[in-house]
Amino acid sequence: MPTYAGAMAKKKLLLDCDPGLDDALALLLAHSDPDLDLVAVTTVGGNVALDHTTRNALELREFLGFTDVPVAAGAAGPLVRETKNAAEVHGPGGIGDVILPRAKLPVDSRGAVDLIIETLRNSPGEINLVATGPLTNIALALRKEPRIIEWAASFVIMGGSFTRGNTTPAAEFNIYADPEAAAEVFAAGWHVVMVGLDLTLQALVTDAIRERMLALGALGRDLVVPLATFWNDPQDPDWGGQAVHDVCAVAFVSRPDLFSSVPARVEVEVAGQWTAGMTVTDFRSSRPNALVPVTLDVDGFWDYVLERYARAAA
Ligand code: RIB
Ligand code: CA
């Protein structure tokens, strides 16, 4: 497919995810942004069990209409630790109280690891690899085929943080769920764009944003708002709304201009009794392995996301 002078070539992405309220909103953005081409989806156990995250991805594929995109299931749990989940946040089914029609199309027979490797190998330098769940599938793909670090156009994760955790005081959920996988991923030799909590907690669904989501009509009322407002942290007296963490990772691929980012060296703690899963971030290192978005153009982000959602609603 030729790209014409001046026309922005679509950016291709593979999304490895654990839907998940915000993973579902990230899939909607990846599908509805005309500057993005979602070429494959892989699932991992995380927010809820793999059978639920995979069912959610399959049902979202048919409900939103990206039925030409393969969906492959991956690891049910972490490399070595006990499986954890975040069902208290995402609901037992993983997408809150949203009920979607049962999927008719099957999961891809290749499995997540082989789909990731094959997709990247067939289009070297073209596919942006985005991970918004625990990094188990990515670590397993790297073990099987280390060259994916050369084939990926970029590698963007929602995960980690450089100041605080959300699952423990030190660790963010995606890293905490599989610290060994995250350590292997950050040490693989590529540059990881680490879209962490310090960034994503700027992307809050405030009452004003919720009103703009409702203006999307049925899509807003029946899908976007229920996904974006299901969780309300009773322990947080300063609750300002649910953060659309994973949407920020997909947004970075399409609109990196909405983010200001700093290089850093990130090491993942795997031995700490209290700090396992902490992404120890050194902004002064002369050996950076990560790019860390630190500031979000919040108004620009929501204008971009809601304009894309409006296209899906139309
Ligand atoms: O800590 C937030 C991350 O954990 C998001 O990806 C959310 O979906 C959960 O997986
Ligand atoms: Ca997620």
PDB file of N, CA and C and ligand atoms in Angstrom, residues 17-20 22-23 47 90 132-134 158 173-174 246, ligand 2:
ATOM      1  N   CYS A  17      -2.480  -7.334  26.105  1.00  0.00           N
ATOM      2  CA  CYS A  17      -3.310  -6.680  27.126  1.00  0.00           C
ATOM      3  C   CYS A  17      -4.012  -7.677  28.033  1.00  0.00           C
ATOM      4  N   ASP A  18      -4.606  -7.141  29.118  1.00  0.00           N
ATOM      5  CA  ASP A  18      -5.357  -7.977  30.071  1.00  0.00           C
ATOM      6  C   ASP A  18      -6.706  -7.310  30.361  1.00  0.00           C
ATOM      7  N   PRO A  19      -7.586  -7.216  29.343  1.00  0.00           N
ATOM      8  CA  PRO A  19      -8.847  -6.472  29.501  1.00  0.00           C
ATOM      9  C   PRO A  19      -9.712  -7.029  30.642  1.00  0.00           C
ATOM     10  N   GLY A  20     -10.040  -6.137  31.446  1.00  0.00           N
ATOM     11  CA  GLY A  20      -9.497  -4.868  31.959  1.00  0.00           C
ATOM     12  C   GLY A  20     -10.262  -3.675  31.398  1.00  0.00           C
ATOM     13  N   ASP A  22      -9.508  -0.418  31.540  1.00  0.00           N
ATOM     14  CA  ASP A  22      -8.757   0.559  30.749  1.00  0.00           C
ATOM     15  C   ASP A  22      -8.110  -0.078  29.531  1.00  0.00           C
ATOM     16  N   ASP A  23      -7.842  -1.400  29.598  1.00  0.00           N
ATOM     17  CA  ASP A  23      -7.390  -2.103  28.394  1.00  0.00           C
ATOM     18  C   ASP A  23      -8.467  -2.042  27.318  1.00  0.00           C
ATOM     19  N   ASN A  47      -5.454  -8.573  35.198  1.00  0.00           N
ATOM     20  CA  ASN A  47      -6.565  -7.996  35.979  1.00  0.00           C
ATOM     21  C   ASN A  47      -7.496  -9.093  36.462  1.00  0.00           C
ATOM     22  N   HIS A  90     -11.539  -4.273  38.708  1.00  0.00           N
ATOM     23  CA  HIS A  90     -12.131  -4.437  37.366  1.00  0.00           C
ATOM     24  C   HIS A  90     -13.415  -5.253  37.371  1.00  0.00           C
ATOM     25  N   THR A 132      -0.028  -3.615  27.853  1.00  0.00           N
ATOM     26  CA  THR A 132      -0.758  -2.903  28.914  1.00  0.00           C
ATOM     27  C   THR A 132      -1.182  -3.849  30.032  1.00  0.00           C
ATOM     28  N   GLY A 133      -0.524  -4.974  30.126  1.00  0.00           N
ATOM     29  CA  GLY A 133      -0.765  -5.908  31.226  1.00  0.00           C
ATOM     30  C   GLY A 133       0.582  -6.383  31.767  1.00  0.00           C
ATOM     31  N   PRO A 134       0.570  -7.412  32.612  1.00  0.00           N
ATOM     32  CA  PRO A 134       1.838  -8.016  33.037  1.00  0.00           C
ATOM     33  C   PRO A 134       2.664  -8.434  31.826  1.00  0.00           C
ATOM     34  N   MET A 158       2.306   0.259  29.438  1.00  0.00           N
ATOM     35  CA  MET A 158       1.726   0.903  30.610  1.00  0.00           C
ATOM     36  C   MET A 158       2.234   0.057  31.768  1.00  0.00           C
ATOM     37  N   PHE A 173       0.759  -2.378  39.445  1.00  0.00           N
ATOM     38  CA  PHE A 173       0.211  -3.729  39.283  1.00  0.00           C
ATOM     39  C   PHE A 173       0.894  -4.544  38.178  1.00  0.00           C
ATOM     40  N   ASN A 174       1.040  -3.998  36.979  1.00  0.00           N
ATOM     41  CA  ASN A 174       1.548  -4.801  35.852  1.00  0.00           C
ATOM     42  C   ASN A 174       2.947  -5.344  36.126  1.00  0.00           C
ATOM     43  N   ASP A 246      -4.145   2.549  30.534  1.00  0.00           N
ATOM     44  CA  ASP A 246      -3.694   1.873  29.303  1.00  0.00           C
ATOM     45  C   ASP A 246      -3.932   2.705  28.055  1.00  0.00           C
TER      46      ASP A 246
HETATM   47 CA    CA B   2      -4.077  -3.500  31.773  1.00  0.00          CA
END
